[in-house]
Amino acid sequence: MSAPKFTLENKTAVVTGASSGIGRAIAVAIAELGAAVGCVDLPGSDLEGVTAEIKNSGGRAAYFAADVTQPQDMINAVASIEQELGAISLAVNAAGIANAAPAEDMPLAQWQKVLDVDLTGVFLSCQAEGNAMLRNGGGSIVNIASMSATIANRGLLQAHYNTAKAGVVHLGKSLAWEWASRGIRVNSVSPGYTNTPMTKRPEQASAMAGYAQDTPLGRNAEPEDIAGPVAFLLSDAAAFVTGVDLLVDGGFVIW
Ligand code: NAP
């Protein structure tokens, strides 16, 4: 029996939300594991910085500015990545936003914006990546959901975000069966509270110390904590894993 294949060598990946936080840590980590990484994020974000970080460590990377809510942006990004780095077989969709408002007062525009970026943006990313992988003979997609797909976060007024993340988990299961017979695995990773710019928002920053105490492992996550489980799901070591939501939350949801 041979050892499980955790390597990502000779593969090309797309990572959305790659300029910041969790997406950035994943882009850097999977490049270290051998993948060539196409970094995607909004115009004006630090795409140059993350690409330079990967290249300075001896990895292969390129960057493309795109808005995940715009279908043609993602189609163009995938095409450009394939042109520059080769046919894609890996993708991580980490782009996302968060904010808060009481449900009874939440303006429709606020609800729709979060659903657009956090759910429709993941669908459009999967669609562009999935079409490329169907042409290329298969691949592995990991969507970054959240433990908010499983719990309603105590104290956080974010019905829109929680709903979008639950949608991301079920989208993953839906795509997993649609594409299974054609060689594409689709899973999600659901982080717990993670130290990134997103959790520095005023409504969350002050609560982070309390969340750490509420976590069985006694701390909040660093972005790097999320990268290992994502790399596992991307790799051939997870060849029989599809349609799964992997909680990476230090045990937060067990009590
Ligand atoms: P982050 O540091 O804010 O990173 C998110 C990235 O996505 C940013 O670079 C952001 O750009 C980009 N982005 C936003 N809208 C976009 C769009 N329309 N098109 C392309 N890129 C876009 O946040 P993070 O904490 O790393 O979050 C990464 C993912 O993990 C998100 O899906 C988030 O919901 C999820 N998550 C985070 C936590 C946590 O505690 N941090 C927990 C569970 C799940 P801008 O900065 O310009 O907006």
PDB file of C-alpha atoms and ligand atoms in Angstrom:
ATOM      1  CA  MET A   1       0.000   0.000   0.000  1.00  0.00           C
ATOM      2  CA  SER A   2       1.393   3.436  -0.945  1.00  0.00           C
ATOM      3  CA  ALA A   3       1.406   6.534   1.294  1.00  0.00           C
ATOM      4  CA  PRO A   4      -1.430   9.078   0.861  1.00  0.00           C
ATOM      5  CA  LYS A   5      -0.618  11.761  -1.715  1.00  0.00           C
ATOM      6  CA  PHE A   6      -0.724  15.131   0.083  1.00  0.00           C
ATOM      7  CA  THR A   7       1.434  16.895  -2.525  1.00  0.00           C
ATOM      8  CA  LEU A   8      -0.008  19.538  -4.866  1.00  0.00           C
ATOM      9  CA  GLU A   9       2.977  19.446  -7.226  1.00  0.00           C
ATOM     10  CA  ASN A  10       2.350  19.922 -10.954  1.00  0.00           C
ATOM     11  CA  LYS A  11      -1.125  21.350 -10.326  1.00  0.00           C
ATOM     12  CA  THR A  12      -2.514  24.803 -11.013  1.00  0.00           C
ATOM     13  CA  ALA A  13      -4.931  26.437  -8.563  1.00  0.00           C
ATOM     14  CA  VAL A  14      -7.279  29.410  -8.503  1.00  0.00           C
ATOM     15  CA  VAL A  15      -7.694  31.143  -5.118  1.00  0.00           C
ATOM     16  CA  THR A  16     -10.285  33.920  -4.730  1.00  0.00           C
ATOM     17  CA  GLY A  17      -9.947  36.397  -1.882  1.00  0.00           C
ATOM     18  CA  ALA A  18      -6.217  35.715  -2.140  1.00  0.00           C
ATOM     19  CA  SER A  19      -5.038  39.197  -1.077  1.00  0.00           C
ATOM     20  CA  SER A  20      -6.074  39.005   2.542  1.00  0.00           C
ATOM     21  CA  GLY A  21      -6.667  36.829   5.583  1.00  0.00           C
ATOM     22  CA  ILE A  22      -7.655  33.214   5.057  1.00  0.00           C
ATOM     23  CA  GLY A  23      -7.439  33.254   1.245  1.00  0.00           C
ATOM     24  CA  ARG A  24      -3.934  34.703   1.408  1.00  0.00           C
ATOM     25  CA  ALA A  25      -2.712  32.086   3.903  1.00  0.00           C
ATOM     26  CA  ILE A  26      -4.153  29.348   1.695  1.00  0.00           C
ATOM     27  CA  ALA A  27      -2.556  30.762  -1.470  1.00  0.00           C
ATOM     28  CA  VAL A  28       0.852  30.885   0.208  1.00  0.00           C
ATOM     29  CA  ALA A  29       0.505  27.425   1.788  1.00  0.00           C
ATOM     30  CA  ILE A  30      -0.619  25.577  -1.312  1.00  0.00           C
ATOM     31  CA  ALA A  31       2.187  27.213  -3.312  1.00  0.00           C
ATOM     32  CA  GLU A  32       4.612  25.782  -0.734  1.00  0.00           C
ATOM     33  CA  LEU A  33       3.018  22.379  -1.339  1.00  0.00           C
ATOM     34  CA  GLY A  34       3.842  22.713  -5.033  1.00  0.00           C
ATOM     35  CA  ALA A  35       0.800  24.265  -6.720  1.00  0.00           C
ATOM     36  CA  ALA A  36       1.112  27.149  -9.165  1.00  0.00           C
ATOM     37  CA  VAL A  37      -1.378  29.686  -7.799  1.00  0.00           C
ATOM     38  CA  GLY A  38      -3.564  32.143  -9.678  1.00  0.00           C
ATOM     39  CA  CYS A  39      -4.455  34.777  -7.081  1.00  0.00           C
ATOM     40  CA  VAL A  40      -7.815  36.527  -7.590  1.00  0.00           C
ATOM     41  CA  ASP A  41      -9.203  39.464  -5.629  1.00  0.00           C
ATOM     42  CA  LEU A  42     -10.802  42.875  -6.132  1.00  0.00           C
ATOM     43  CA  PRO A  43      -8.952  45.599  -8.043  1.00  0.00           C
ATOM     44  CA  GLY A  44      -6.930  47.714  -5.611  1.00  0.00           C
ATOM     45  CA  SER A  45      -6.283  44.842  -3.189  1.00  0.00           C
ATOM     46  CA  ASP A  46      -2.798  43.564  -2.376  1.00  0.00           C
ATOM     47  CA  LEU A  47      -2.618  41.064  -5.233  1.00  0.00           C
ATOM     48  CA  GLU A  48       0.912  42.138  -6.086  1.00  0.00           C
ATOM     49  CA  GLY A  49       1.995  41.545  -2.478  1.00  0.00           C
ATOM     50  CA  VAL A  50       0.714  37.980  -2.190  1.00  0.00           C
ATOM     51  CA  THR A  51       2.069  37.058  -5.621  1.00  0.00           C
ATOM     52  CA  ALA A  52       5.490  38.463  -4.705  1.00  0.00           C
ATOM     53  CA  GLU A  53       5.393  36.583  -1.378  1.00  0.00           C
ATOM     54  CA  ILE A  54       4.843  33.289  -3.218  1.00  0.00           C
ATOM     55  CA  LYS A  55       7.484  33.988  -5.861  1.00  0.00           C
ATOM     56  CA  ASN A  56      10.042  35.105  -3.256  1.00  0.00           C
ATOM     57  CA  SER A  57       9.621  31.710  -1.567  1.00  0.00           C
ATOM     58  CA  GLY A  58      10.361  29.934  -4.850  1.00  0.00           C
ATOM     59  CA  GLY A  59       6.744  29.285  -5.865  1.00  0.00           C
ATOM     60  CA  ARG A  60       4.848  29.985  -9.087  1.00  0.00           C
ATOM     61  CA  ALA A  61       2.059  32.556  -9.033  1.00  0.00           C
ATOM     62  CA  ALA A  62       0.212  35.145 -11.070  1.00  0.00           C
ATOM     63  CA  TYR A  63      -2.596  37.539 -10.194  1.00  0.00           C
ATOM     64  CA  PHE A  64      -5.833  38.695 -11.742  1.00  0.00           C
ATOM     65  CA  ALA A  65      -8.199  41.371 -10.475  1.00  0.00           C
ATOM     66  CA  ALA A  66     -11.817  40.210 -10.565  1.00  0.00           C
ATOM     67  CA  ASP A  67     -15.118  40.741  -8.786  1.00  0.00           C
ATOM     68  CA  VAL A  68     -16.607  37.330  -7.963  1.00  0.00           C
ATOM     69  CA  THR A  69     -20.137  38.696  -8.458  1.00  0.00           C
ATOM     70  CA  GLN A  70     -19.403  39.337 -12.138  1.00  0.00           C
ATOM     71  CA  PRO A  71     -19.612  36.120 -14.212  1.00  0.00           C
ATOM     72  CA  GLN A  72     -17.398  37.389 -17.024  1.00  0.00           C
ATOM     73  CA  ASP A  73     -14.730  38.514 -14.537  1.00  0.00           C
ATOM     74  CA  MET A  74     -14.369  34.962 -13.239  1.00  0.00           C
ATOM     75  CA  ILE A  75     -14.427  33.437 -16.743  1.00  0.00           C
ATOM     76  CA  ASN A  76     -11.682  35.863 -17.784  1.00  0.00           C
ATOM     77  CA  ALA A  77      -9.662  35.231 -14.609  1.00  0.00           C
ATOM     78  CA  VAL A  78      -9.710  31.460 -15.108  1.00  0.00           C
ATOM     79  CA  ALA A  79      -8.758  31.828 -18.786  1.00  0.00           C
ATOM     80  CA  SER A  80      -5.864  34.155 -17.922  1.00  0.00           C
ATOM     81  CA  ILE A  81      -4.637  31.844 -15.155  1.00  0.00           C
ATOM     82  CA  GLU A  82      -4.695  28.867 -17.525  1.00  0.00           C
ATOM     83  CA  GLN A  83      -2.796  30.859 -20.140  1.00  0.00           C
ATOM     84  CA  GLU A  84      -0.120  31.915 -17.667  1.00  0.00           C
ATOM     85  CA  LEU A  85       0.152  28.931 -15.298  1.00  0.00           C
ATOM     86  CA  GLY A  86      -1.407  25.941 -17.108  1.00  0.00           C
ATOM     87  CA  ALA A  87      -4.684  24.019 -16.972  1.00  0.00           C
ATOM     88  CA  ILE A  88      -6.391  24.336 -13.591  1.00  0.00           C
ATOM     89  CA  SER A  89      -7.387  21.347 -11.456  1.00  0.00           C
ATOM     90  CA  LEU A  90      -7.629  23.056  -8.033  1.00  0.00           C
ATOM     91  CA  ALA A  91      -9.721  25.972  -6.737  1.00  0.00           C
ATOM     92  CA  VAL A  92     -10.354  27.628  -3.395  1.00  0.00           C
ATOM     93  CA  ASN A  93     -13.123  30.196  -3.124  1.00  0.00           C
ATOM     94  CA  ALA A  94     -12.414  32.403  -0.106  1.00  0.00           C
ATOM     95  CA  ALA A  95     -13.625  35.844  -1.248  1.00  0.00           C
ATOM     96  CA  GLY A  96     -16.235  37.146   1.143  1.00  0.00           C
ATOM     97  CA  ILE A  97     -17.622  40.066   3.118  1.00  0.00           C
ATOM     98  CA  ALA A  98     -19.390  40.437   6.459  1.00  0.00           C
ATOM     99  CA  ASN A  99     -21.374  43.135   8.263  1.00  0.00           C
ATOM    100  CA  ALA A 100     -24.207  43.354  10.743  1.00  0.00           C
ATOM    101  CA  ALA A 101     -27.729  44.714  11.185  1.00  0.00           C
ATOM    102  CA  PRO A 102     -30.795  43.607  13.152  1.00  0.00           C
ATOM    103  CA  ALA A 103     -32.980  41.402  10.929  1.00  0.00           C
ATOM    104  CA  GLU A 104     -36.057  43.555  11.509  1.00  0.00           C
ATOM    105  CA  ASP A 105     -34.293  46.657  10.148  1.00  0.00           C
ATOM    106  CA  MET A 106     -31.908  45.214   7.582  1.00  0.00           C
ATOM    107  CA  PRO A 107     -32.227  47.087   4.292  1.00  0.00           C
ATOM    108  CA  LEU A 108     -32.839  44.864   1.273  1.00  0.00           C
ATOM    109  CA  ALA A 109     -29.686  46.194  -0.394  1.00  0.00           C
ATOM    110  CA  GLN A 110     -27.556  45.069   2.572  1.00  0.00           C
ATOM    111  CA  TRP A 111     -29.105  41.577   2.526  1.00  0.00           C
ATOM    112  CA  GLN A 112     -28.627  41.289  -1.233  1.00  0.00           C
ATOM    113  CA  LYS A 113     -25.014  42.484  -1.254  1.00  0.00           C
ATOM    114  CA  VAL A 114     -23.929  39.831   1.251  1.00  0.00           C
ATOM    115  CA  LEU A 115     -25.866  37.113  -0.589  1.00  0.00           C
ATOM    116  CA  ASP A 116     -24.359  38.329  -3.886  1.00  0.00           C
ATOM    117  CA  VAL A 117     -20.744  38.149  -2.727  1.00  0.00           C
ATOM    118  CA  ASP A 118     -20.848  35.296  -0.214  1.00  0.00           C
ATOM    119  CA  LEU A 119     -23.190  32.887  -2.036  1.00  0.00           C
ATOM    120  CA  THR A 120     -23.697  33.910  -5.668  1.00  0.00           C
ATOM    121  CA  GLY A 121     -20.007  34.851  -5.908  1.00  0.00           C
ATOM    122  CA  VAL A 122     -19.059  31.329  -4.787  1.00  0.00           C
ATOM    123  CA  PHE A 123     -21.472  29.833  -7.330  1.00  0.00           C
ATOM    124  CA  LEU A 124     -20.082  31.964 -10.167  1.00  0.00           C
ATOM    125  CA  SER A 125     -16.527  31.082  -9.146  1.00  0.00           C
ATOM    126  CA  CYS A 126     -17.384  27.369  -9.076  1.00  0.00           C
ATOM    127  CA  GLN A 127     -19.095  27.694 -12.449  1.00  0.00           C
ATOM    128  CA  ALA A 128     -16.052  29.245 -14.140  1.00  0.00           C
ATOM    129  CA  GLU A 129     -13.624  26.872 -12.402  1.00  0.00           C
ATOM    130  CA  GLY A 130     -15.884  23.845 -12.920  1.00  0.00           C
ATOM    131  CA  ASN A 131     -16.187  24.496 -16.651  1.00  0.00           C
ATOM    132  CA  ALA A 132     -12.404  24.609 -16.937  1.00  0.00           C
ATOM    133  CA  MET A 133     -12.016  21.423 -14.847  1.00  0.00           C
ATOM    134  CA  LEU A 134     -14.672  19.617 -16.927  1.00  0.00           C
ATOM    135  CA  ARG A 135     -12.594  20.457 -20.013  1.00  0.00           C
ATOM    136  CA  ASN A 136      -9.402  19.432 -18.216  1.00  0.00           C
ATOM    137  CA  GLY A 137     -10.644  16.041 -16.986  1.00  0.00           C
ATOM    138  CA  GLY A 138     -11.424  16.827 -13.333  1.00  0.00           C
ATOM    139  CA  GLY A 139     -10.246  18.600 -10.205  1.00  0.00           C
ATOM    140  CA  SER A 140     -10.972  19.583  -6.626  1.00  0.00           C
ATOM    141  CA  ILE A 141     -12.819  22.688  -5.388  1.00  0.00           C
ATOM    142  CA  VAL A 142     -12.905  23.879  -1.770  1.00  0.00           C
ATOM    143  CA  ASN A 143     -15.323  26.657  -0.837  1.00  0.00           C
ATOM    144  CA  ILE A 144     -14.740  28.603   2.367  1.00  0.00           C
ATOM    145  CA  ALA A 145     -18.054  28.577   4.224  1.00  0.00           C
ATOM    146  CA  SER A 146     -18.133  29.245   7.984  1.00  0.00           C
ATOM    147  CA  MET A 147     -19.233  27.659  11.225  1.00  0.00           C
ATOM    148  CA  SER A 148     -22.019  30.266  10.830  1.00  0.00           C
ATOM    149  CA  ALA A 149     -23.505  27.776   8.353  1.00  0.00           C
ATOM    150  CA  THR A 150     -24.072  25.447  11.314  1.00  0.00           C
ATOM    151  CA  ILE A 151     -24.702  27.842  14.227  1.00  0.00           C
ATOM    152  CA  ALA A 152     -26.270  31.279  14.660  1.00  0.00           C
ATOM    153  CA  ASN A 153     -23.414  33.228  16.259  1.00  0.00           C
ATOM    154  CA  ARG A 154     -24.407  34.445  19.705  1.00  0.00           C
ATOM    155  CA  GLY A 155     -24.358  38.272  19.756  1.00  0.00           C
ATOM    156  CA  LEU A 156     -23.789  38.801  16.019  1.00  0.00           C
ATOM    157  CA  LEU A 157     -26.686  40.264  14.020  1.00  0.00           C
ATOM    158  CA  GLN A 158     -25.906  38.668  10.678  1.00  0.00           C
ATOM    159  CA  ALA A 159     -28.880  36.682   9.376  1.00  0.00           C
ATOM    160  CA  HIS A 160     -27.757  37.453   5.806  1.00  0.00           C
ATOM    161  CA  TYR A 161     -24.211  36.136   6.337  1.00  0.00           C
ATOM    162  CA  ASN A 162     -25.324  32.990   8.182  1.00  0.00           C
ATOM    163  CA  THR A 163     -27.870  32.239   5.465  1.00  0.00           C
ATOM    164  CA  ALA A 164     -25.318  32.747   2.688  1.00  0.00           C
ATOM    165  CA  LYS A 165     -22.838  30.423   4.397  1.00  0.00           C
ATOM    166  CA  ALA A 166     -25.451  27.686   4.885  1.00  0.00           C
ATOM    167  CA  GLY A 167     -26.088  28.083   1.160  1.00  0.00           C
ATOM    168  CA  VAL A 168     -22.390  27.621   0.393  1.00  0.00           C
ATOM    169  CA  VAL A 169     -22.370  24.298   2.254  1.00  0.00           C
ATOM    170  CA  HIS A 170     -25.405  23.016   0.377  1.00  0.00           C
ATOM    171  CA  LEU A 171     -24.123  24.382  -2.929  1.00  0.00           C
ATOM    172  CA  GLY A 172     -21.034  22.242  -2.349  1.00  0.00           C
ATOM    173  CA  LYS A 173     -23.101  19.095  -1.869  1.00  0.00           C
ATOM    174  CA  SER A 174     -25.188  19.918  -4.949  1.00  0.00           C
ATOM    175  CA  LEU A 175     -22.162  20.478  -7.188  1.00  0.00           C
ATOM    176  CA  ALA A 176     -20.431  17.438  -5.669  1.00  0.00           C
ATOM    177  CA  TRP A 177     -23.067  15.068  -7.032  1.00  0.00           C
ATOM    178  CA  GLU A 178     -23.507  16.926 -10.341  1.00  0.00           C
ATOM    179  CA  TRP A 179     -19.811  16.738 -11.143  1.00  0.00           C
ATOM    180  CA  ALA A 180     -18.754  13.531  -9.332  1.00  0.00           C
ATOM    181  CA  SER A 181     -19.003  11.295 -12.366  1.00  0.00           C
ATOM    182  CA  ARG A 182     -16.862  13.758 -14.330  1.00  0.00           C
ATOM    183  CA  GLY A 183     -13.968  13.798 -11.888  1.00  0.00           C
ATOM    184  CA  ILE A 184     -14.557  16.991  -9.885  1.00  0.00           C
ATOM    185  CA  ARG A 185     -14.755  16.836  -6.082  1.00  0.00           C
ATOM    186  CA  VAL A 186     -16.426  19.769  -4.269  1.00  0.00           C
ATOM    187  CA  ASN A 187     -16.130  20.296  -0.501  1.00  0.00           C
ATOM    188  CA  SER A 188     -16.306  23.190   1.929  1.00  0.00           C
ATOM    189  CA  VAL A 189     -14.183  24.206   4.898  1.00  0.00           C
ATOM    190  CA  SER A 190     -15.965  26.083   7.687  1.00  0.00           C
ATOM    191  CA  PRO A 191     -13.631  28.182   9.831  1.00  0.00           C
ATOM    192  CA  GLY A 192     -14.411  29.291  13.344  1.00  0.00           C
ATOM    193  CA  TYR A 193     -13.469  32.799  14.494  1.00  0.00           C
ATOM    194  CA  THR A 194     -10.200  33.633  12.726  1.00  0.00           C
ATOM    195  CA  ASN A 195      -7.879  36.608  13.221  1.00  0.00           C
ATOM    196  CA  THR A 196      -8.181  38.495   9.904  1.00  0.00           C
ATOM    197  CA  PRO A 197      -9.267  41.984   8.817  1.00  0.00           C
ATOM    198  CA  MET A 198     -12.852  40.644   8.748  1.00  0.00           C
ATOM    199  CA  THR A 199     -12.886  40.038  12.508  1.00  0.00           C
ATOM    200  CA  LYS A 200     -11.387  43.474  13.215  1.00  0.00           C
ATOM    201  CA  ARG A 201     -14.808  45.000  12.430  1.00  0.00           C
ATOM    202  CA  PRO A 202     -16.029  46.943  15.491  1.00  0.00           C
ATOM    203  CA  GLU A 203     -18.952  44.605  16.206  1.00  0.00           C
ATOM    204  CA  GLN A 204     -16.603  41.608  16.326  1.00  0.00           C
ATOM    205  CA  ALA A 205     -13.219  42.904  17.461  1.00  0.00           C
ATOM    206  CA  SER A 206     -14.261  43.489  21.048  1.00  0.00           C
ATOM    207  CA  ALA A 207     -15.779  40.008  21.318  1.00  0.00           C
ATOM    208  CA  MET A 208     -12.779  38.029  20.013  1.00  0.00           C
ATOM    209  CA  ALA A 209     -11.254  37.427  23.462  1.00  0.00           C
ATOM    210  CA  GLY A 210     -14.552  35.969  24.676  1.00  0.00           C
ATOM    211  CA  TYR A 211     -14.819  33.733  21.601  1.00  0.00           C
ATOM    212  CA  ALA A 212     -11.365  32.355  22.383  1.00  0.00           C
ATOM    213  CA  GLN A 213     -12.561  31.420  25.876  1.00  0.00           C
ATOM    214  CA  ASP A 214     -15.644  29.750  24.369  1.00  0.00           C
ATOM    215  CA  THR A 215     -13.457  27.571  22.141  1.00  0.00           C
ATOM    216  CA  PRO A 216     -12.479  24.143  23.510  1.00  0.00           C
ATOM    217  CA  LEU A 217      -8.950  24.529  22.109  1.00  0.00           C
ATOM    218  CA  GLY A 218      -8.707  27.844  23.996  1.00  0.00           C
ATOM    219  CA  ARG A 219      -7.954  30.295  21.196  1.00  0.00           C
ATOM    220  CA  ASN A 220      -9.246  31.758  17.947  1.00  0.00           C
ATOM    221  CA  ALA A 221      -7.804  30.530  14.655  1.00  0.00           C
ATOM    222  CA  GLU A 222      -4.952  32.089  12.730  1.00  0.00           C
ATOM    223  CA  PRO A 223      -5.418  32.088   8.934  1.00  0.00           C
ATOM    224  CA  GLU A 224      -2.712  29.417   8.659  1.00  0.00           C
ATOM    225  CA  ASP A 225      -4.871  27.037  10.743  1.00  0.00           C
ATOM    226  CA  ILE A 226      -7.370  26.929   7.888  1.00  0.00           C
ATOM    227  CA  ALA A 227      -4.792  26.216   5.168  1.00  0.00           C
ATOM    228  CA  GLY A 228      -3.886  22.641   6.185  1.00  0.00           C
ATOM    229  CA  PRO A 229      -7.424  21.219   6.066  1.00  0.00           C
ATOM    230  CA  VAL A 230      -7.987  23.001   2.732  1.00  0.00           C
ATOM    231  CA  ALA A 231      -4.764  21.559   1.305  1.00  0.00           C
ATOM    232  CA  PHE A 232      -5.842  18.068   2.422  1.00  0.00           C
ATOM    233  CA  LEU A 233      -9.192  18.376   0.629  1.00  0.00           C
ATOM    234  CA  LEU A 234      -7.481  19.685  -2.507  1.00  0.00           C
ATOM    235  CA  SER A 235      -4.973  16.837  -2.564  1.00  0.00           C
ATOM    236  CA  ASP A 236      -5.290  13.301  -3.862  1.00  0.00           C
ATOM    237  CA  ALA A 237      -5.103  12.153  -0.222  1.00  0.00           C
ATOM    238  CA  ALA A 238      -8.805  13.179  -0.175  1.00  0.00           C
ATOM    239  CA  ALA A 239      -9.605  11.361  -3.439  1.00  0.00           C
ATOM    240  CA  PHE A 240     -12.687   9.687  -1.874  1.00  0.00           C
ATOM    241  CA  VAL A 241     -13.952  12.849  -0.096  1.00  0.00           C
ATOM    242  CA  THR A 242     -16.657  14.908  -1.772  1.00  0.00           C
ATOM    243  CA  GLY A 243     -19.732  16.824  -0.597  1.00  0.00           C
ATOM    244  CA  VAL A 244     -18.271  17.281   2.884  1.00  0.00           C
ATOM    245  CA  ASP A 245     -18.263  20.380   5.115  1.00  0.00           C
ATOM    246  CA  LEU A 246     -15.150  20.270   7.303  1.00  0.00           C
ATOM    247  CA  LEU A 247     -15.462  22.409  10.444  1.00  0.00           C
ATOM    248  CA  VAL A 248     -12.130  23.970  11.449  1.00  0.00           C
ATOM    249  CA  ASP A 249     -13.230  25.735  14.610  1.00  0.00           C
ATOM    250  CA  GLY A 250     -11.147  24.464  17.518  1.00  0.00           C
ATOM    251  CA  GLY A 251     -14.242  22.572  18.652  1.00  0.00           C
ATOM    252  CA  PHE A 252     -16.441  25.701  19.004  1.00  0.00           C
ATOM    253  CA  VAL A 253     -19.670  24.040  17.866  1.00  0.00           C
ATOM    254  CA  ILE A 254     -19.393  20.942  20.069  1.00  0.00           C
ATOM    255  CA  TRP A 255     -20.781  22.649  23.177  1.00  0.00           C
TER     256      TRP A 255
HETATM  257  P1  NAP B   1     -10.730  39.188   4.574  1.00  0.00           P
HETATM  258  O1  NAP B   1      -9.389  39.249   5.182  1.00  0.00           O
HETATM  259  O2  NAP B   1     -11.592  40.380   4.526  1.00  0.00           O
HETATM  260  O3  NAP B   1     -10.558  38.571   3.096  1.00  0.00           O
HETATM  261  C1  NAP B   1     -11.623  38.503   2.167  1.00  0.00           C
HETATM  262  C2  NAP B   1     -11.102  38.925   0.811  1.00  0.00           C
HETATM  263  O4  NAP B   1     -12.174  38.792  -0.161  1.00  0.00           O
HETATM  264  C3  NAP B   1     -10.656  40.391   0.782  1.00  0.00           C
HETATM  265  O5  NAP B   1      -9.441  40.535   0.087  1.00  0.00           O
HETATM  266  C4  NAP B   1     -11.812  41.054   0.063  1.00  0.00           C
HETATM  267  O6  NAP B   1     -11.481  42.260  -0.566  1.00  0.00           O
HETATM  268  C5  NAP B   1     -12.163  39.974  -0.954  1.00  0.00           C
HETATM  269  N1  NAP B   1     -13.445  40.260  -1.591  1.00  0.00           N
HETATM  270  C6  NAP B   1     -14.551  40.846  -1.034  1.00  0.00           C
HETATM  271  N2  NAP B   1     -15.491  40.984  -1.957  1.00  0.00           N
HETATM  272  C7  NAP B   1     -15.010  40.484  -3.120  1.00  0.00           C
HETATM  273  C8  NAP B   1     -15.532  40.370  -4.433  1.00  0.00           C
HETATM  274  N3  NAP B   1     -16.760  40.800  -4.751  1.00  0.00           N
HETATM  275  N4  NAP B   1     -14.740  39.810  -5.397  1.00  0.00           N
HETATM  276  C9  NAP B   1     -13.484  39.396  -5.096  1.00  0.00           C
HETATM  277  N5  NAP B   1     -12.939  39.479  -3.876  1.00  0.00           N
HETATM  278  C10 NAP B   1     -13.691  40.020  -2.894  1.00  0.00           C
HETATM  279  O7  NAP B   1     -11.609  38.076   5.317  1.00  0.00           O
HETATM  280  P2  NAP B   1     -11.267  36.593   5.815  1.00  0.00           P
HETATM  281  O8  NAP B   1     -11.599  36.552   7.240  1.00  0.00           O
HETATM  282  O9  NAP B   1      -9.948  36.135   5.328  1.00  0.00           O
HETATM  283  O10 NAP B   1     -12.418  35.804   5.034  1.00  0.00           O
HETATM  284  C11 NAP B   1     -12.146  34.837   4.009  1.00  0.00           C
HETATM  285  C12 NAP B   1     -13.355  33.899   3.924  1.00  0.00           C
HETATM  286  O11 NAP B   1     -13.461  33.179   5.153  1.00  0.00           O
HETATM  287  C13 NAP B   1     -14.678  34.631   3.753  1.00  0.00           C
HETATM  288  O12 NAP B   1     -15.507  33.887   2.888  1.00  0.00           O
HETATM  289  C14 NAP B   1     -15.263  34.632   5.159  1.00  0.00           C
HETATM  290  O13 NAP B   1     -16.659  34.734   5.155  1.00  0.00           O
HETATM  291  C15 NAP B   1     -14.783  33.294   5.650  1.00  0.00           C
HETATM  292  N6  NAP B   1     -14.747  33.166   7.120  1.00  0.00           N
HETATM  293  C16 NAP B   1     -14.028  34.032   7.890  1.00  0.00           C
HETATM  294  C17 NAP B   1     -14.024  33.850   9.262  1.00  0.00           C
HETATM  295  C18 NAP B   1     -13.259  34.758  10.193  1.00  0.00           C
HETATM  296  O14 NAP B   1     -13.477  34.653  11.433  1.00  0.00           O
HETATM  297  N7  NAP B   1     -12.359  35.615   9.692  1.00  0.00           N
HETATM  298  C19 NAP B   1     -14.744  32.792   9.840  1.00  0.00           C
HETATM  299  C20 NAP B   1     -15.447  31.946   9.011  1.00  0.00           C
HETATM  300  C21 NAP B   1     -15.450  32.133   7.655  1.00  0.00           C
HETATM  301  P3  NAP B   1     -11.746  43.644   0.289  1.00  0.00           P
HETATM  302  O15 NAP B   1     -10.847  43.576   1.482  1.00  0.00           O
HETATM  303  O16 NAP B   1     -11.382  44.711  -0.687  1.00  0.00           O
HETATM  304  O17 NAP B   1     -13.212  43.618   0.651  1.00  0.00           O
END
